[in-house]
Every structure is written in C-alpha cells, then in structure tokens.
PDB file of C-alpha atoms in Angstrom:
ATOM      1  CA  MET P   3      14.469 -59.279   1.351  1.00 42.00           C
ATOM      2  CA  SER P   4      16.671 -60.566  -1.427  1.00 50.00           C
ATOM      3  CA  THR P   5      15.985 -64.081  -2.641  1.00 56.00           C
ATOM      4  CA  TYR P   6      18.478 -66.854  -1.944  1.00 55.00           C
ATOM      5  CA  LEU P   7      19.407 -66.793  -5.634  1.00 57.00           C
ATOM      6  CA  ASP P   8      20.196 -63.055  -5.554  1.00 63.00           C
ATOM      7  CA  LEU P   9      22.379 -63.562  -2.497  1.00 56.00           C
ATOM      8  CA  PHE P  10      24.153 -66.578  -3.970  1.00 56.00           C
ATOM      9  CA  ASN P  11      24.977 -64.765  -7.182  1.00 60.00           C
ATOM     10  CA  ARG P  12      26.320 -61.715  -5.372  1.00 61.00           C
ATOM     11  CA  HIS P  13      28.449 -63.690  -2.907  1.00 51.00           C
ATOM     12  CA  PHE P  14      29.666 -66.048  -5.621  1.00 52.00           C
ATOM     13  CA  THR P  15      31.060 -63.123  -7.595  1.00 54.00           C
ATOM     14  CA  ALA P  16      32.708 -61.685  -4.482  1.00 55.00           C
ATOM     15  CA  PHE P  17      34.347 -64.978  -3.538  1.00 50.00           C
ATOM     16  CA  VAL P  18      35.674 -65.531  -7.035  1.00 42.00           C
ATOM     17  CA  ASP P  19      37.143 -62.026  -7.075  1.00 46.00           C
ATOM     18  CA  GLU P  20      38.737 -62.461  -3.634  1.00 47.00           C
ATOM     19  CA  ALA P  21      40.132 -65.986  -3.911  1.00 45.00           C
ATOM     20  CA  PRO P  22      40.298 -67.428  -7.424  1.00 37.00           C
ATOM     21  CA  PRO P  23      39.999 -70.178  -8.343  1.00 36.00           C
ATOM     22  CA  PHE P  24      36.925 -70.576  -6.167  1.00 38.00           C
ATOM     23  CA  ASP P  25      36.024 -74.165  -5.294  1.00 51.00           C
ATOM     24  CA  CYS P  26      32.330 -73.933  -6.147  1.00 50.00           C
ATOM     25  CA  PRO P  27      31.154 -74.656  -9.694  1.00 52.00           C
ATOM     26  CA  VAL P  28      29.272 -72.029 -11.650  1.00 48.00           C
ATOM     27  CA  GLY P  29      25.534 -72.743 -11.574  1.00 54.00           C
ATOM     28  CA  VAL P  30      25.525 -74.393  -8.171  1.00 58.00           C
ATOM     29  CA  SER P  31      23.973 -71.260  -6.697  1.00 55.00           C
ATOM     30  CA  THR P  32      20.752 -71.905  -8.628  1.00 59.00           C
ATOM     31  CA  ALA P  33      20.568 -75.477  -7.360  1.00 68.00           C
ATOM     32  CA  TRP P  34      21.232 -74.370  -3.787  1.00 69.00           C
ATOM     33  CA  HIS P  35      18.566 -71.677  -4.075  1.00 67.00           C
ATOM     34  CA  VAL P  36      15.951 -74.253  -5.052  1.00 73.00           C
ATOM     35  CA  SER P  37      17.118 -76.690  -2.380  1.00 80.00           C
ATOM     36  CA  LEU P  38      17.054 -74.110   0.414  1.00 81.00           C
ATOM     37  CA  THR P  39      13.557 -73.011  -0.542  1.00 81.00           C
ATOM     38  CA  ARG P  40      12.344 -76.608  -0.457  1.00 82.00           C
ATOM     39  CA  LEU P  41      14.164 -77.335   2.791  1.00 85.00           C
ATOM     40  CA  ARG P  42      12.534 -74.360   4.514  1.00 83.00           C
ATOM     41  CA  ASN P  43       9.108 -75.792   3.706  1.00 84.00           C
ATOM     42  CA  GLU P  44       9.986 -79.417   4.418  1.00 85.00           C
ATOM     43  CA  SER P  45      12.146 -79.265   7.536  1.00 86.00           C
ATOM     44  CA  PRO P  46      12.345 -76.069   9.635  1.00 85.00           C
ATOM     45  CA  ALA P  47      14.612 -77.979  12.051  1.00 85.00           C
ATOM     46  CA  ALA P  48      17.108 -78.639   9.259  1.00 88.00           C
ATOM     47  CA  GLU P  49      17.091 -74.961   8.330  1.00 89.00           C
ATOM     48  CA  ARG P  50      17.730 -73.998  11.958  1.00 87.00           C
ATOM     49  CA  LEU P  51      20.607 -76.467  12.027  1.00 89.00           C
ATOM     50  CA  LEU P  52      22.096 -74.836   8.928  1.00 91.00           C
ATOM     51  CA  HIS P  53      21.732 -71.405  10.539  1.00 92.00           C
ATOM     52  CA  VAL P  54      23.890 -72.493  13.485  1.00 93.00           C
ATOM     53  CA  LEU P  55      26.462 -74.152  11.228  1.00 94.00           C
ATOM     54  CA  ALA P  56      26.648 -70.957   9.166  1.00 93.00           C
ATOM     55  CA  ARG P  57      27.940 -69.177  12.267  1.00 95.00           C
ATOM     56  CA  LEU P  58      30.811 -71.614  12.644  1.00 96.00           C
ATOM     57  CA  ALA P  59      33.961 -72.122  10.578  1.00 95.00           C
ATOM     58  CA  PRO P  60      33.723 -74.126   7.312  1.00 92.00           C
ATOM     59  CA  GLU P  61      35.149 -77.187   9.036  1.00 93.00           C
ATOM     60  CA  PRO P  62      33.569 -80.488  10.145  1.00 93.00           C
ATOM     61  CA  VAL P  63      31.300 -80.300  13.192  1.00 94.00           C
ATOM     62  CA  PRO P  64      30.344 -83.444  15.154  1.00 92.00           C
ATOM     63  CA  THR P  65      26.569 -83.756  14.849  1.00 85.00           C
ATOM     64  CA  ALA P  66      26.315 -85.393  18.273  1.00 83.00           C
ATOM     65  CA  VAL P  67      27.266 -82.066  19.882  1.00 87.00           C
ATOM     66  CA  PHE P  68      23.859 -80.638  18.965  1.00 83.00           C
ATOM     67  CA  THR P  69      22.070 -83.059  21.257  1.00 78.00           C
ATOM     68  CA  ARG P  70      24.407 -82.108  24.119  1.00 78.00           C
ATOM     69  CA  LEU P  71      23.070 -78.550  23.971  1.00 69.00           C
ATOM     70  CA  HIS P  72      19.947 -79.817  25.747  1.00 52.00           C
ATOM     71  CA  ASP P  73      22.018 -80.341  28.887  1.00 48.00           C
ATOM     72  CA  GLU P  74      23.201 -76.736  28.930  1.00 49.00           C
ATOM     73  CA  GLY P  75      19.840 -75.162  29.829  1.00 46.00           C
ATOM     74  CA  PRO P  76      17.246 -73.039  27.969  1.00 45.00           C
ATOM     75  CA  ALA P  77      19.763 -70.432  26.783  1.00 42.00           C
ATOM     76  CA  ALA P  78      21.587 -73.074  24.749  1.00 45.00           C
ATOM     77  CA  ARG P  79      18.612 -75.078  23.530  1.00 53.00           C
ATOM     78  CA  SER P  80      19.432 -77.234  20.527  1.00 57.00           C
ATOM     79  CA  PRO P  81      17.997 -76.148  17.143  1.00 62.00           C
ATOM     80  CA  VAL P  82      16.706 -79.712  16.763  1.00 61.00           C
ATOM     81  CA  GLY P  83      14.870 -81.997  19.145  1.00 60.00           C
ATOM     82  CA  ASP P  84      16.009 -85.465  20.113  1.00 64.00           C
ATOM     83  CA  LEU P  85      18.331 -87.837  18.275  1.00 68.00           C
ATOM     84  CA  GLN P  86      15.579 -88.810  15.848  1.00 76.00           C
ATOM     85  CA  ASP P  87      14.926 -85.161  14.972  1.00 78.00           C
ATOM     86  CA  LEU P  88      18.654 -84.560  14.540  1.00 80.00           C
ATOM     87  CA  ALA P  89      19.014 -87.564  12.247  1.00 83.00           C
ATOM     88  CA  GLY P  90      16.075 -86.381  10.155  1.00 86.00           C
ATOM     89  CA  ALA P  91      17.484 -82.863   9.857  1.00 86.00           C
ATOM     90  CA  VAL P  92      20.909 -84.152   8.818  1.00 86.00           C
ATOM     91  CA  ARG P  93      19.338 -86.487   6.263  1.00 89.00           C
ATOM     92  CA  ALA P  94      17.347 -83.617   4.758  1.00 89.00           C
ATOM     93  CA  ILE P  95      20.445 -81.405   4.524  1.00 88.00           C
ATOM     94  CA  SER P  96      22.408 -84.259   2.941  1.00 88.00           C
ATOM     95  CA  ARG P  97      19.624 -85.158   0.517  1.00 88.00           C
ATOM     96  CA  TYR P  98      19.505 -81.607  -0.840  1.00 84.00           C
ATOM     97  CA  GLY P  99      23.292 -81.354  -1.006  1.00 84.00           C
ATOM     98  CA  LEU P 100      23.408 -78.311   1.253  1.00 84.00           C
ATOM     99  CA  ALA P 101      26.336 -79.520   3.359  1.00 88.00           C
ATOM    100  CA  ARG P 102      29.041 -82.157   3.322  1.00 90.00           C
ATOM    101  CA  VAL P 103      27.815 -84.927   5.625  1.00 90.00           C
ATOM    102  CA  ASP P 104      30.249 -87.645   6.663  1.00 91.00           C
ATOM    103  CA  HIS P 105      28.046 -90.363   8.143  1.00 87.00           C
ATOM    104  CA  LEU P 106      31.026 -92.516   9.053  1.00 91.00           C
ATOM    105  CA  ALA P 107      32.744 -89.760  11.030  1.00 91.00           C
ATOM    106  CA  GLY P 108      29.450 -88.313  12.255  1.00 89.00           C
ATOM    107  CA  THR P 109      30.222 -84.785  11.075  1.00 92.00           C
ATOM    108  CA  VAL P 110      28.619 -82.089   8.956  1.00 92.00           C
ATOM    109  CA  GLU P 111      30.359 -79.191   7.195  1.00 93.00           C
ATOM    110  CA  VAL P 112      28.829 -76.183   5.424  1.00 90.00           C
ATOM    111  CA  HIS P 113      30.547 -74.526   2.460  1.00 84.00           C
ATOM    112  CA  ARG P 114      31.668 -70.958   3.117  1.00 83.00           C
ATOM    113  CA  LEU P 115      29.531 -69.610   0.255  1.00 79.00           C
ATOM    114  CA  MET P 116      26.477 -71.311   1.717  1.00 82.00           C
ATOM    115  CA  SER P 117      27.342 -69.884   5.140  1.00 85.00           C
ATOM    116  CA  ALA P 118      27.686 -66.354   3.777  1.00 79.00           C
ATOM    117  CA  VAL P 119      24.297 -66.510   2.078  1.00 78.00           C
ATOM    118  CA  LEU P 120      22.557 -68.036   5.079  1.00 82.00           C
ATOM    119  CA  ARG P 121      23.970 -65.367   7.401  1.00 84.00           C
ATOM    120  CA  GLU P 122      22.761 -62.534   5.203  1.00 78.00           C
ATOM    121  CA  ALA P 123      19.308 -64.055   4.703  1.00 78.00           C
ATOM    122  CA  MET P 124      18.597 -64.459   8.426  1.00 84.00           C
ATOM    123  CA  SER P 125      16.154 -62.254  10.286  1.00 88.00           C
ATOM    124  CA  GLU P 126      17.468 -60.389  13.334  1.00 92.00           C
ATOM    125  CA  GLU P 127      15.849 -62.941  15.629  1.00 92.00           C
ATOM    126  CA  GLU P 128      17.332 -65.865  13.682  1.00 90.00           C
ATOM    127  CA  GLU P 129      20.726 -64.181  13.704  1.00 91.00           C
ATOM    128  CA  ASP P 130      20.752 -63.674  17.482  1.00 92.00           C
ATOM    129  CA  ARG P 131      19.568 -67.204  18.197  1.00 90.00           C
ATOM    130  CA  SER P 132      21.962 -68.932  15.799  1.00 92.00           C
ATOM    131  CA  LEU P 133      24.936 -66.937  17.073  1.00 93.00           C
ATOM    132  CA  ARG P 134      24.135 -67.756  20.706  1.00 91.00           C
ATOM    133  CA  LEU P 135      23.754 -71.458  19.889  1.00 91.00           C
ATOM    134  CA  ALA P 136      26.912 -71.525  17.767  1.00 94.00           C
ATOM    135  CA  ARG P 137      28.919 -70.142  20.673  1.00 95.00           C
ATOM    136  CA  SER P 138      27.459 -72.699  23.071  1.00 92.00           C
ATOM    137  CA  LEU P 139      28.185 -75.467  20.585  1.00 93.00           C
ATOM    138  CA  ALA P 140      31.775 -74.345  20.013  1.00 95.00           C
ATOM    139  CA  ALA P 141      32.294 -74.387  23.769  1.00 95.00           C
ATOM    140  CA  LEU P 142      31.207 -78.037  23.880  1.00 93.00           C
ATOM    141  CA  LEU P 143      33.659 -79.181  21.216  1.00 94.00           C
ATOM    142  CA  PRO P 144      36.754 -81.076  22.349  1.00 91.00           C
ATOM    143  CA  PRO P 145      40.053 -79.141  22.251  1.00 92.00           C
ATOM    144  CA  GLY P 146      41.625 -79.139  18.797  1.00 90.00           C
ATOM    145  CA  PRO P 147      42.605 -76.897  15.880  1.00 89.00           C
ATOM    146  CA  SER P 148      39.069 -76.780  14.495  1.00 93.00           C
ATOM    147  CA  ARG P 149      37.733 -75.609  17.848  1.00 95.00           C
ATOM    148  CA  THR P 150      39.870 -72.484  17.616  1.00 96.00           C
ATOM    149  CA  ALA P 151      38.481 -71.813  14.146  1.00 95.00           C
ATOM    150  CA  HIS P 152      34.892 -72.252  15.352  1.00 96.00           C
ATOM    151  CA  LEU P 153      35.395 -70.048  18.427  1.00 97.00           C
ATOM    152  CA  LEU P 154      36.809 -67.284  16.235  1.00 97.00           C
ATOM    153  CA  ALA P 155      34.149 -67.640  13.532  1.00 96.00           C
ATOM    154  CA  CYS P 156      31.240 -67.193  15.957  1.00 96.00           C
ATOM    155  CA  ARG P 157      33.035 -64.388  17.841  1.00 96.00           C
ATOM    156  CA  ALA P 158      32.805 -66.407  21.038  1.00 96.00           C
ATOM    157  CA  ALA P 159      34.743 -63.773  22.993  1.00 95.00           C
ATOM    158  CA  GLU P 160      31.665 -61.512  22.756  1.00 95.00           C
ATOM    159  CA  SER P 161      29.604 -64.019  24.720  1.00 93.00           C
ATOM    160  CA  GLN P 162      28.668 -63.228  28.324  1.00 91.00           C
ATOM    161  CA  ASP P 163      28.201 -66.926  29.040  1.00 91.00           C
ATOM    162  CA  PRO P 164      30.828 -68.057  31.584  1.00 92.00           C
ATOM    163  CA  VAL P 165      30.832 -71.540  29.996  1.00 92.00           C
ATOM    164  CA  VAL P 166      31.859 -70.070  26.651  1.00 94.00           C
ATOM    165  CA  ARG P 167      34.503 -67.858  28.233  1.00 94.00           C
ATOM    166  CA  SER P 168      35.901 -70.832  30.120  1.00 95.00           C
ATOM    167  CA  ALA P 169      36.059 -72.785  26.858  1.00 96.00           C
ATOM    168  CA  ILE P 170      38.180 -70.026  25.302  1.00 97.00           C
ATOM    169  CA  LEU P 171      40.629 -70.192  28.182  1.00 96.00           C
ATOM    170  CA  ASP P 172      40.713 -73.992  28.017  1.00 96.00           C
ATOM    171  CA  GLN P 173      41.406 -73.846  24.293  1.00 96.00           C
ATOM    172  CA  LEU P 174      44.249 -71.392  24.859  1.00 95.00           C
ATOM    173  CA  VAL P 175      45.818 -73.772  27.378  1.00 95.00           C
ATOM    174  CA  TRP P 176      45.476 -76.653  24.889  1.00 94.00           C
ATOM    175  CA  SER P 177      47.002 -74.579  22.080  1.00 92.00           C
ATOM    176  CA  ALA P 178      49.959 -73.631  24.258  1.00 91.00           C
ATOM    177  CA  ALA P 179      50.556 -77.243  25.237  1.00 92.00           C
ATOM    178  CA  GLU P 180      50.388 -78.348  21.596  1.00 92.00           C
ATOM    179  CA  GLY P 181      52.671 -75.582  20.382  1.00 88.00           C
ATOM    180  CA  SER P 182      49.957 -74.079  18.173  1.00 81.00           C
ATOM    181  CA  THR P 183      51.320 -70.592  18.701  1.00 86.00           C
ATOM    182  CA  GLU P 184      49.555 -68.933  15.757  1.00 90.00           C
ATOM    183  CA  ASP P 185      46.120 -70.211  16.789  1.00 89.00           C
ATOM    184  CA  GLU P 186      46.869 -69.404  20.417  1.00 88.00           C
ATOM    185  CA  HIS P 187      47.813 -65.823  19.563  1.00 91.00           C
ATOM    186  CA  ARG P 188      44.791 -65.226  17.305  1.00 93.00           C
ATOM    187  CA  LEU P 189      42.337 -66.483  19.918  1.00 95.00           C
ATOM    188  CA  ALA P 190      44.051 -64.685  22.794  1.00 94.00           C
ATOM    189  CA  GLU P 191      44.135 -61.438  20.833  1.00 94.00           C
ATOM    190  CA  ALA P 192      40.426 -61.703  19.928  1.00 94.00           C
ATOM    191  CA  ALA P 193      39.524 -62.404  23.552  1.00 94.00           C
ATOM    192  CA  TYR P 194      41.683 -59.595  24.926  1.00 94.00           C
ATOM    193  CA  ASP P 195      40.375 -57.027  22.429  1.00 94.00           C
ATOM    194  CA  THR P 196      36.809 -57.801  23.513  1.00 94.00           C
ATOM    195  CA  TRP P 197      37.270 -58.466  27.220  1.00 94.00           C
ATOM    196  CA  SER P 198      39.466 -55.424  27.837  1.00 91.00           C
ATOM    197  CA  ARG P 199      36.523 -53.245  26.749  1.00 91.00           C
ATOM    198  CA  SER P 200      33.988 -55.197  28.798  1.00 86.00           C
ATOM    199  CA  ASP P 201      32.721 -54.491  32.298  1.00 86.00           C
ATOM    200  CA  THR P 202      32.017 -58.180  32.851  1.00 86.00           C
ATOM    201  CA  ALA P 203      35.505 -59.582  32.250  1.00 87.00           C
ATOM    202  CA  THR P 204      37.316 -60.606  35.401  1.00 89.00           C
ATOM    203  CA  ALA P 205      40.885 -59.660  36.243  1.00 91.00           C
ATOM    204  CA  ALA P 206      41.820 -63.344  36.077  1.00 92.00           C
ATOM    205  CA  GLU P 207      40.416 -63.675  32.542  1.00 91.00           C
ATOM    206  CA  LEU P 208      42.291 -60.610  31.315  1.00 91.00           C
ATOM    207  CA  THR P 209      45.513 -61.713  32.964  1.00 92.00           C
ATOM    208  CA  ALA P 210      45.222 -65.162  31.386  1.00 92.00           C
ATOM    209  CA  VAL P 211      44.663 -63.983  27.809  1.00 92.00           C
ATOM    210  CA  GLU P 212      47.305 -61.272  28.151  1.00 91.00           C
ATOM    211  CA  SER P 213      49.776 -63.934  29.254  1.00 92.00           C
ATOM    212  CA  HIS P 214      48.986 -66.037  26.179  1.00 91.00           C
ATOM    213  CA  MET P 215      49.419 -62.986  23.944  1.00 89.00           C
ATOM    214  CA  ARG P 216      52.821 -62.175  25.432  1.00 88.00           C
ATOM    215  CA  SER P 217      54.049 -65.758  25.189  1.00 86.00           C
ATOM    216  CA  THR P 218      53.154 -65.936  21.479  1.00 83.00           C
ATOM    217  CA  GLY P 219      53.939 -62.357  20.469  1.00 72.00           C
TER     218      GLY P 219
END
C-alpha cells in the first residue's frame, strides 16, 4: 500500500492541476503524513472518526451527531464510544491539525485533500464501514444546504437503510420549501438514477423523487 506521503503528493498535484490556485500550502502533505501516522498509533478512535468524515462533504459536521449513532442500532454504531471518547478523538484530530475544529460551534470539517487521501488509504473493510456510518450520520443531520452536500458525497441513495432513504425524501421536501431548486434537482436526480435500477425501491419513493425532478427540471 502506498504511504500517506505518496498519496498526499499525488492528490496534491491533481488538485492543483484541476482547480488552481489550490487552498493548501505546499509542504503541508509532509506534515499531514507524519500526523496521520502518529494519530493511528495514538488514537484509533480518532482515525475512525476521520474515516467517516472523509466520506462526507468538506463542510462542517456537528460532532454531537456521532453520539446519536448509538441510538440507531448496531448497523450504525458510532466510530467512537461515549462523549468522553468523542471529545478525546476530536482533541487528538485538532492537536495534529488534521481537521478544522470549531469548539464554539461544536463542528469538525476535513479538508478535501485530506479526505481524498484517507479514502484511498482505507482497507476494503474500513471503506465499507465508514461509508455505512457516513450515510447514517448524514441522515441524522438537520435539514439544510450542507445536508444535501453530505448526502450526495456519501452516495446515500445507494443505501438500503430505510432511515437513510427517508432522510433523502425529507431533505428534498425541505429543499423545495426553501426554493433550493439546484440542490433539490441534484439530490432527486441522484436518488432516481439509483432507485430506478433497484429492486428494493418502492413505487412511492420513485414517484416522489421523479416529482421533485420534474418540478426543478
């Protein structure tokens, strides 16, 4: 497997080529490589937390949502333990500068370069687990523009979890009420493309997302 530094350097070059000027200073990849290696040894819970965040959009995520995953059953078990474990994991991530932590707002946000590297470095088991948890977490977020971004980033429409599917429909209703037609169309289109090819999608779900697509098309 490539080292974190190899992955950082490759993704850094790609991001600079795709979207200059890139908002990540040259040389930060080396510092992140060292920090991630230390974090893995010091706090596996913090690394698991980063894995889930890497599956979401590069926007602030309320840290309190992670503890709510415990109430959703074994399939959505939080990557950290109780509130004390969560606080320790967030402190470790903040101390190593691996995410933007806003203690006042109670949010954490991972840079898109960091997310890209973390996603590629995951094992298949880590990838499956983090994606499942990211979808469950996105479903627990309150309606808002960032929720649409998170649902799209983790490909929530691919989830078979009825709670996640219901969250997509709820978010579409919120977007329509708020007049967020672009977000509404993107989410409805993603859901329809996936659900129309699925044997598990209900007629009501397909009708709902198709209606949102037509109203924003």
